[in-house]
Amino acid sequence: MSLEANVGWVGRLAVAVGSTEPALRLLLSVLVGYPLAICHRHLLFGKSPSLQHIFFMLCGLSVGYFNYGLEVLHSVGCVIILYLNLMFIGGTILSVIFSLVFFMGYLLIGYYYTGTQDYDIKWTMPHCVLTLRLIGVSYDVYDGRKEMDKLTQDQKKSALGNIPSLLEIGGHTYFFGGFLVGPQFSMKRYLNFVSGVFAGRGKVKKPECILPALSRLALGMVVLGVFQIGTLFIPEHYILSSFFEHETFWKKIFIMTLWGKIVLYKYIACWLLSEGSCIMAGLTYNGQDEQGNDLWDGCCNVKLWEYEKTSNFDGVIKSFNINTNLWVAQYIFKRLKFLGNKLLSQAATLLFLALWHGLHSGYYVCFFNEFMVMKMEKDVYSSLYYVCHIIYLGWPVVYFIIKKMGLVSKEVSNRSKSD
């Protein structure tokens, strides 16, 4: 039997469109969230929360198996561990510490055994999303045991008065719109969604969220198209090539500026597409505007226009990977207030983010650069900083994309020897 015969339909389609099979499986899995949301809308809307939990669990596990096979069981094991943790010590600081240490440790061990020098789409990718979600639930149960006047506004929105059931944790974990690439959303939001607090708000009719969902889908496909076209001209590894090495200084700056924008569009596209399926399901309800129109930006993970026009890194943080940044602010940065030093809290938070992303040294260089840029922004900000921000955005991203600094130096060294 030929090698081609052993390649499944996804593999053949990936070859036809010029993609890798894991990347195509991921894209298909994100897009399948839209028909799944329609099924939920017409078959399970307003029905028993338990039925909805089971539906979401089956959907998420199926999508996980489609991408990672039996490695999806890593998430199942962690869900069970969280449930047992909450049952025995839930609501205590010990429960929170255990969740932080165990789930982060589990993720880092996964990175250690699966990591390579390339950007791999493996089970650790959705598991990093899951890690924050599970830790967040532990924190929310802990906050739920405190007096309300001792909680911040953010904590009040997510605090849980009762320990969630295993079904509720499972549904929250495997909700098809957020299992693979996010967005992050609290257990409180999920429970309000399945109980009808968001969707019906006391009404019988289904929420009017189809058009907002389709608009995010369309925007996501446009951004994905821009990324695909952009990488035809400036591939991700172009900055390691001898062609880039021999460019003039000013042309390198120009190329790096474009490269830094293009390479991040693949993440933005995934977030937009994933958010669209969350909107279509009705999870993202966020109140009403002044005219009484429903808002569906409760899980917005990127504000594309703000991201494109921002003139500082603080603007990037507020418009790019929004829900992860909000999660880290609520559960890590603000909890480090006892350190008594905001700069130290920022450094510890960025170190946590680097660890959460992986073990490759490039992540740590990236977030160290972010720390330095943020400090410089506050200390020496001027009207010229907008130009600097646009030009130099690509340089920290180099290490995020390439991962290992050793890979960069090795490539340069090999070219020097060949010259």
Short mmCIF file of C-alpha atoms in Angstrom, two decimals:
data_model
loop_
_atom_site.label_atom_id
_atom_site.label_comp_id
_atom_site.label_asym_id
_atom_site.label_seq_id
_atom_site.Cartn_x
_atom_site.Cartn_y
_atom_site.Cartn_z
CA MET A 1 0.00 0.00 0.00
CA SER A 2 1.41 3.43 -0.96
CA LEU A 3 2.11 6.19 1.53
CA GLU A 4 -0.52 8.35 -0.17
CA ALA A 5 -3.13 5.67 0.44
CA ASN A 6 -2.43 5.87 4.16
CA VAL A 7 -3.13 9.61 4.23
CA GLY A 8 -6.69 10.40 5.27
CA TRP A 9 -9.01 12.90 3.64
CA VAL A 10 -7.87 15.67 5.98
CA GLY A 11 -4.25 15.06 5.04
CA ARG A 12 -5.04 15.11 1.32
CA LEU A 13 -7.06 18.30 1.73
CA ALA A 14 -4.23 19.88 3.71
CA VAL A 15 -1.80 19.13 0.88
CA ALA A 16 -4.24 20.56 -1.64
CA VAL A 17 -4.60 23.89 0.21
CA GLY A 18 -0.94 24.15 1.18
CA SER A 19 -1.44 23.65 4.91
CA THR A 20 -0.30 21.16 7.53
CA GLU A 21 -2.78 18.52 8.63
CA PRO A 22 -2.82 19.59 12.32
CA ALA A 23 -3.45 23.22 11.32
CA LEU A 24 -6.30 22.25 9.00
CA ARG A 25 -7.85 20.00 11.64
CA LEU A 26 -7.74 22.91 14.07
CA LEU A 27 -9.38 25.28 11.59
CA LEU A 28 -12.13 22.77 10.76
CA SER A 29 -12.72 22.18 14.47
CA VAL A 30 -13.14 25.91 15.11
CA LEU A 31 -15.50 26.28 12.16
CA VAL A 32 -17.64 23.30 13.17
CA GLY A 33 -18.61 25.37 16.20
CA TYR A 34 -21.07 27.28 14.02
CA PRO A 35 -23.29 24.33 13.03
CA LEU A 36 -22.98 23.00 16.58
CA ALA A 37 -24.21 26.36 17.88
CA ILE A 38 -27.17 26.18 15.49
CA CYS A 39 -27.97 22.66 16.73
CA HIS A 40 -27.87 23.86 20.32
CA ARG A 41 -30.00 26.88 19.43
CA HIS A 42 -32.78 24.81 17.84
CA LEU A 43 -32.66 21.65 19.91
CA LEU A 44 -31.44 22.53 23.40
CA PHE A 45 -32.14 26.23 23.89
CA GLY A 46 -34.10 26.65 27.14
CA LYS A 47 -33.87 22.93 27.91
CA SER A 48 -32.42 21.25 31.00
CA PRO A 49 -28.93 22.54 31.88
CA SER A 50 -27.83 18.94 32.42
CA LEU A 51 -28.70 18.07 28.82
CA GLN A 52 -26.73 21.09 27.65
CA HIS A 53 -23.71 20.10 29.77
CA ILE A 54 -23.75 16.63 28.24
CA PHE A 55 -24.08 18.06 24.73
CA PHE A 56 -21.12 20.38 25.21
CA MET A 57 -19.04 17.60 26.73
CA LEU A 58 -19.72 15.27 23.82
CA CYS A 59 -18.96 18.01 21.30
CA GLY A 60 -15.72 19.07 22.96
CA LEU A 61 -14.47 15.52 23.48
CA SER A 62 -15.27 14.65 19.86
CA VAL A 63 -13.43 17.71 18.58
CA GLY A 64 -10.53 16.92 20.89
CA TYR A 65 -10.35 13.34 19.64
CA PHE A 66 -10.50 14.53 16.02
CA ASN A 67 -7.41 16.64 16.66
CA TYR A 68 -5.40 14.70 19.21
CA GLY A 69 -6.81 11.19 19.45
CA LEU A 70 -6.67 9.61 22.90
CA GLU A 71 -4.43 12.42 24.14
CA VAL A 72 -7.67 14.30 24.80
CA LEU A 73 -7.81 12.16 27.96
CA HIS A 74 -5.24 14.50 29.51
CA SER A 75 -8.02 17.05 29.82
CA VAL A 76 -10.45 14.47 31.22
CA GLY A 77 -8.02 13.56 33.97
CA CYS A 78 -7.51 17.19 34.93
CA VAL A 79 -11.26 17.84 35.03
CA ILE A 80 -11.68 14.96 37.47
CA ILE A 81 -8.77 16.21 39.59
CA LEU A 82 -10.35 19.66 39.82
CA TYR A 83 -13.69 18.18 40.86
CA LEU A 84 -12.07 16.08 43.60
CA ASN A 85 -10.07 19.10 44.73
CA LEU A 86 -13.22 21.19 45.07
CA MET A 87 -15.14 18.40 46.80
CA PHE A 88 -12.52 17.92 49.53
CA ILE A 89 -10.87 21.33 50.02
CA GLY A 90 -12.83 23.68 47.72
CA GLY A 91 -13.14 27.25 48.94
CA THR A 92 -9.83 27.23 50.82
CA ILE A 93 -6.51 28.84 49.96
CA LEU A 94 -5.04 25.32 49.93
CA SER A 95 -7.38 24.43 47.07
CA VAL A 96 -6.16 27.43 45.07
CA ILE A 97 -2.50 26.65 45.72
CA PHE A 98 -3.02 23.01 44.76
CA SER A 99 -4.71 24.03 41.50
CA LEU A 100 -1.95 26.49 40.61
CA VAL A 101 0.84 24.01 41.31
CA PHE A 102 -0.79 20.88 39.90
CA PHE A 103 -2.33 22.24 36.70
CA MET A 104 0.62 24.46 35.81
CA GLY A 105 2.98 21.60 36.65
CA TYR A 106 0.98 19.19 34.49
CA LEU A 107 1.09 21.64 31.59
CA LEU A 108 4.84 22.22 31.91
CA ILE A 109 5.52 18.48 32.00
CA GLY A 110 3.43 18.19 28.86
CA TYR A 111 5.50 20.91 27.22
CA TYR A 112 8.70 19.12 28.22
CA TYR A 113 7.71 15.80 26.65
CA THR A 114 6.03 17.15 23.51
CA GLY A 115 8.06 20.26 22.69
CA THR A 116 10.22 20.63 19.59
CA GLN A 117 11.90 23.58 17.90
CA ASP A 118 8.82 24.19 15.75
CA TYR A 119 5.37 25.51 16.61
CA ASP A 120 3.54 22.25 17.18
CA ILE A 121 -0.22 21.86 17.33
CA LYS A 122 -0.45 19.17 19.99
CA TRP A 123 -2.67 18.39 22.97
CA THR A 124 -0.80 20.95 25.04
CA MET A 125 -2.28 23.78 22.98
CA PRO A 126 -5.90 23.40 24.19
CA HIS A 127 -4.55 22.25 27.53
CA CYS A 128 -2.94 25.64 28.17
CA VAL A 129 -6.39 27.20 27.69
CA LEU A 130 -7.85 24.58 30.03
CA THR A 131 -5.19 25.21 32.67
CA LEU A 132 -6.31 28.81 33.18
CA ARG A 133 -9.95 27.76 33.13
CA LEU A 134 -9.51 25.15 35.87
CA ILE A 135 -7.37 27.42 38.06
CA GLY A 136 -9.96 30.15 37.61
CA VAL A 137 -12.75 27.90 38.91
CA SER A 138 -10.72 27.18 42.06
CA TYR A 139 -10.26 30.89 42.61
CA ASP A 140 -13.96 31.60 42.00
CA VAL A 141 -15.06 29.02 44.57
CA TYR A 142 -12.55 30.50 47.01
CA ASP A 143 -13.92 34.01 46.37
CA GLY A 144 -17.45 32.71 46.81
CA ARG A 145 -16.70 31.87 50.44
CA LYS A 146 -15.70 35.46 51.23
CA GLU A 147 -17.99 38.28 52.30
CA MET A 148 -19.21 40.28 49.30
CA ASP A 149 -17.90 43.59 50.61
CA LYS A 150 -14.37 42.15 50.58
CA LEU A 151 -14.49 41.29 46.88
CA THR A 152 -13.51 43.50 43.96
CA GLN A 153 -16.02 44.18 41.20
CA ASP A 154 -14.34 41.59 38.97
CA GLN A 155 -14.45 38.98 41.72
CA LYS A 156 -18.10 39.66 42.39
CA LYS A 157 -18.91 38.93 38.75
CA SER A 158 -17.22 35.52 38.79
CA ALA A 159 -17.45 34.31 42.43
CA LEU A 160 -19.26 30.99 42.90
CA GLY A 161 -21.46 30.49 45.94
CA ASN A 162 -21.65 26.73 45.39
CA ILE A 163 -19.17 24.11 44.26
CA PRO A 164 -19.97 23.21 40.63
CA SER A 165 -20.91 19.64 39.80
CA LEU A 166 -18.80 17.37 37.63
CA LEU A 167 -21.29 17.88 34.78
CA GLU A 168 -21.01 21.65 35.10
CA ILE A 169 -17.20 21.52 35.11
CA GLY A 170 -17.29 19.21 32.10
CA GLY A 171 -19.66 21.44 30.13
CA HIS A 172 -17.63 24.52 30.99
CA THR A 173 -14.41 22.78 29.95
CA TYR A 174 -15.57 21.28 26.66
CA PHE A 175 -17.84 24.04 25.38
CA PHE A 176 -17.05 23.86 21.66
CA GLY A 177 -16.53 27.60 21.23
CA GLY A 178 -13.70 27.85 23.74
CA PHE A 179 -12.12 24.43 24.26
CA LEU A 180 -9.39 24.58 21.61
CA VAL A 181 -8.17 28.19 21.37
CA GLY A 182 -10.29 30.11 23.86
CA PRO A 183 -11.70 32.59 24.63
CA GLN A 184 -11.48 32.38 28.40
CA PHE A 185 -14.80 32.81 30.19
CA SER A 186 -15.76 32.23 33.78
CA MET A 187 -17.82 29.38 35.16
CA LYS A 188 -20.33 31.99 36.34
CA ARG A 189 -20.85 33.20 32.78
CA TYR A 190 -21.25 29.64 31.53
CA LEU A 191 -23.82 28.75 34.21
CA ASN A 192 -25.80 31.92 33.51
CA PHE A 193 -25.77 30.99 29.83
CA VAL A 194 -27.10 27.43 30.21
CA SER A 195 -29.69 28.49 32.78
CA GLY A 196 -31.13 31.07 30.38
CA VAL A 197 -30.05 34.22 32.23
CA PHE A 198 -28.27 35.50 29.11
CA ALA A 199 -30.26 34.00 26.28
CA GLY A 200 -33.83 34.59 27.38
CA ARG A 201 -33.58 37.23 30.06
CA GLY A 202 -37.10 36.28 31.03
CA LYS A 203 -38.24 35.92 27.41
CA VAL A 204 -39.18 32.84 25.43
CA LYS A 205 -37.73 33.81 22.06
CA LYS A 206 -34.19 32.90 21.09
CA PRO A 207 -31.49 35.58 21.32
CA GLU A 208 -30.87 37.73 18.26
CA CYS A 209 -27.20 36.92 17.93
CA ILE A 210 -26.91 35.35 14.47
CA LEU A 211 -25.84 38.49 12.59
CA PRO A 212 -23.22 39.50 15.17
CA ALA A 213 -21.84 35.95 14.98
CA LEU A 214 -21.68 35.96 11.18
CA SER A 215 -19.93 39.33 11.22
CA ARG A 216 -17.14 37.89 13.42
CA LEU A 217 -16.97 34.85 11.14
CA ALA A 218 -16.57 37.08 8.10
CA LEU A 219 -13.96 39.25 9.79
CA GLY A 220 -12.07 36.17 10.91
CA MET A 221 -11.98 34.77 7.38
CA VAL A 222 -10.75 38.10 6.01
CA VAL A 223 -7.93 38.23 8.56
CA LEU A 224 -7.06 34.61 7.81
CA GLY A 225 -6.90 35.48 4.12
CA VAL A 226 -4.61 38.44 4.83
CA PHE A 227 -2.33 36.11 6.81
CA GLN A 228 -2.23 33.52 4.03
CA ILE A 229 -1.47 36.13 1.37
CA GLY A 230 1.03 37.93 3.57
CA THR A 231 3.04 34.80 4.29
CA LEU A 232 3.36 34.18 0.56
CA PHE A 233 5.49 37.33 0.41
CA ILE A 234 7.06 37.24 3.89
CA PRO A 235 7.10 33.67 5.27
CA GLU A 236 7.43 33.19 9.02
CA HIS A 237 11.02 31.94 8.74
CA TYR A 238 12.08 34.57 6.24
CA ILE A 239 13.89 36.55 8.94
CA LEU A 240 16.25 33.58 9.38
CA SER A 241 17.09 33.38 5.71
CA SER A 242 20.24 34.58 3.99
CA PHE A 243 18.02 36.87 1.88
CA PHE A 244 16.97 38.81 4.95
CA GLU A 245 20.52 38.82 6.31
CA HIS A 246 21.82 40.61 3.23
CA GLU A 247 19.07 43.23 3.09
CA THR A 248 19.94 46.84 3.87
CA PHE A 249 19.34 48.12 7.39
CA TRP A 250 16.31 50.22 6.51
CA LYS A 251 14.76 47.49 4.40
CA LYS A 252 15.17 45.07 7.32
CA ILE A 253 13.25 47.49 9.52
CA PHE A 254 10.48 47.76 6.93
CA ILE A 255 10.27 43.99 6.47
CA MET A 256 10.27 43.40 10.23
CA THR A 257 7.43 45.88 10.62
CA LEU A 258 5.27 44.01 8.11
CA TRP A 259 6.36 40.60 9.40
CA GLY A 260 5.42 41.47 12.97
CA LYS A 261 1.90 42.33 11.85
CA ILE A 262 1.39 39.39 9.52
CA VAL A 263 2.54 36.58 11.82
CA LEU A 264 0.08 37.61 14.54
CA TYR A 265 -2.90 37.56 12.19
CA LYS A 266 -3.14 33.76 12.44
CA TYR A 267 -3.87 34.09 16.16
CA ILE A 268 -6.29 36.95 15.59
CA ALA A 269 -8.12 34.95 12.91
CA CYS A 270 -8.53 31.94 15.22
CA TRP A 271 -9.85 34.12 18.04
CA LEU A 272 -12.35 35.89 15.80
CA LEU A 273 -13.64 32.62 14.35
CA SER A 274 -13.90 31.02 17.78
CA GLU A 275 -15.62 34.06 19.26
CA GLY A 276 -18.18 33.97 16.46
CA SER A 277 -19.35 30.48 17.43
CA CYS A 278 -19.61 31.61 21.08
CA ILE A 279 -21.77 34.53 19.95
CA MET A 280 -23.98 32.27 17.85
CA ALA A 281 -24.57 30.02 20.84
CA GLY A 282 -25.54 33.03 22.97
CA LEU A 283 -22.70 32.75 25.52
CA THR A 284 -21.33 36.25 24.97
CA TYR A 285 -24.32 38.38 26.01
CA ASN A 286 -23.02 41.55 27.66
CA GLY A 287 -26.05 43.66 28.51
CA GLN A 288 -27.50 46.40 26.33
CA ASP A 289 -26.31 49.69 24.94
CA GLU A 290 -27.98 53.06 25.52
CA GLN A 291 -30.44 52.38 22.71
CA GLY A 292 -31.52 49.06 24.22
CA ASN A 293 -29.68 46.92 21.67
CA ASP A 294 -28.18 43.66 22.90
CA LEU A 295 -24.39 43.59 23.14
CA TRP A 296 -22.59 40.37 22.23
CA ASP A 297 -19.00 41.27 23.10
CA GLY A 298 -18.82 39.48 26.45
CA CYS A 299 -16.09 37.13 25.20
CA CYS A 300 -14.38 39.50 22.76
CA ASN A 301 -10.74 38.43 22.51
CA VAL A 302 -9.47 41.02 20.05
CA LYS A 303 -10.60 44.54 19.13
CA LEU A 304 -9.09 44.66 15.68
CA TRP A 305 -9.47 48.37 14.95
CA GLU A 306 -8.11 49.39 18.36
CA TYR A 307 -5.23 46.93 17.91
CA GLU A 308 -4.33 48.38 14.51
CA LYS A 309 -4.43 52.01 15.55
CA THR A 310 -3.04 51.86 19.08
CA SER A 311 0.05 53.95 19.69
CA ASN A 312 1.37 52.13 22.77
CA PHE A 313 1.81 48.68 24.26
CA ASP A 314 -0.83 49.29 26.88
CA GLY A 315 -3.24 49.63 23.97
CA VAL A 316 -2.01 46.30 22.58
CA ILE A 317 -2.70 44.59 25.92
CA LYS A 318 -6.22 46.03 25.98
CA SER A 319 -7.01 44.96 22.40
CA PHE A 320 -5.05 41.73 21.81
CA ASN A 321 -5.80 38.39 23.54
CA ILE A 322 -8.10 40.38 25.80
CA ASN A 323 -9.61 37.57 27.85
CA THR A 324 -6.27 36.00 28.71
CA ASN A 325 -4.94 39.41 29.75
CA LEU A 326 -8.05 40.01 31.88
CA TRP A 327 -7.69 36.54 33.43
CA VAL A 328 -4.05 37.16 34.33
CA ALA A 329 -4.90 40.60 35.72
CA GLN A 330 -7.71 39.24 37.92
CA TYR A 331 -6.19 35.98 39.13
CA ILE A 332 -2.45 36.72 39.17
CA PHE A 333 -1.49 40.41 39.04
CA LYS A 334 -4.09 41.76 41.47
CA ARG A 335 -3.54 38.83 43.84
CA LEU A 336 0.13 39.86 44.16
CA LYS A 337 -0.81 43.10 45.87
CA PHE A 338 0.77 41.74 49.06
CA LEU A 339 4.20 42.19 47.44
CA GLY A 340 3.77 45.92 47.90
CA ASN A 341 5.52 46.70 44.62
CA LYS A 342 3.65 47.14 41.36
CA LEU A 343 6.77 46.66 39.25
CA LEU A 344 7.54 43.37 40.99
CA SER A 345 3.93 42.24 40.52
CA GLN A 346 4.17 43.01 36.79
CA ALA A 347 7.42 41.08 36.48
CA ALA A 348 5.97 38.05 38.31
CA THR A 349 2.84 38.17 36.14
CA LEU A 350 4.84 38.24 32.91
CA LEU A 351 6.98 35.36 34.19
CA PHE A 352 3.77 33.39 34.79
CA LEU A 353 2.65 34.16 31.23
CA ALA A 354 6.00 33.03 29.84
CA LEU A 355 5.80 29.75 31.77
CA TRP A 356 2.20 29.27 30.64
CA HIS A 357 3.24 29.61 27.00
CA GLY A 358 6.02 27.02 27.24
CA LEU A 359 9.61 26.20 28.07
CA HIS A 360 11.33 27.66 25.00
CA SER A 361 13.63 30.55 25.82
CA GLY A 362 12.01 32.72 23.15
CA TYR A 363 8.89 33.14 25.29
CA TYR A 364 10.93 34.54 28.17
CA VAL A 365 12.81 36.94 25.91
CA CYS A 366 9.48 38.08 24.44
CA PHE A 367 7.88 38.85 27.79
CA PHE A 368 11.07 40.38 29.17
CA ASN A 369 11.04 42.71 26.17
CA GLU A 370 7.39 43.48 26.88
CA PHE A 371 8.27 44.30 30.49
CA MET A 372 11.04 46.66 29.39
CA VAL A 373 8.90 48.32 26.72
CA MET A 374 6.05 48.88 29.18
CA LYS A 375 8.44 50.45 31.68
CA MET A 376 10.02 52.62 29.00
CA GLU A 377 6.58 53.62 27.79
CA LYS A 378 5.72 55.03 31.20
CA ASP A 379 9.11 56.65 31.79
CA VAL A 380 10.10 58.15 28.46
CA TYR A 381 6.94 58.17 26.39
CA SER A 382 6.82 60.86 23.72
CA SER A 383 4.96 61.66 20.54
CA LEU A 384 7.62 59.74 18.59
CA TYR A 385 6.81 56.52 20.42
CA TYR A 386 4.04 55.62 18.02
CA VAL A 387 6.61 55.25 15.24
CA CYS A 388 8.89 53.18 17.49
CA HIS A 389 6.03 50.91 18.53
CA ILE A 390 5.06 50.11 14.96
CA ILE A 391 8.64 49.56 13.81
CA TYR A 392 9.85 47.47 16.73
CA LEU A 393 6.75 45.36 17.39
CA GLY A 394 8.17 42.62 15.20
CA TRP A 395 11.42 42.24 17.13
CA PRO A 396 10.02 40.79 20.39
CA VAL A 397 7.68 38.62 18.32
CA VAL A 398 10.69 36.98 16.64
CA TYR A 399 11.43 35.01 19.76
CA PHE A 400 7.78 34.11 20.31
CA ILE A 401 7.47 32.63 16.83
CA ILE A 402 10.91 31.09 16.43
CA LYS A 403 10.84 29.87 20.06
CA LYS A 404 14.46 28.97 20.66
CA MET A 405 17.13 31.60 20.50
CA GLY A 406 19.56 28.79 19.80
CA LEU A 407 17.76 28.14 16.53
CA VAL A 408 18.35 31.76 15.46
CA SER A 409 22.04 31.74 16.36
CA LYS A 410 22.49 28.32 14.76
CA GLU A 411 21.01 29.51 11.48
CA VAL A 412 23.19 32.61 11.47
CA SER A 413 26.26 30.60 12.40
CA ASN A 414 25.67 28.07 9.63
CA ARG A 415 25.30 30.82 7.04
CA SER A 416 28.48 32.49 8.27
CA LYS A 417 30.41 29.27 7.87
CA SER A 418 29.01 28.68 4.40
CA ASP A 419 29.96 32.22 3.38
#
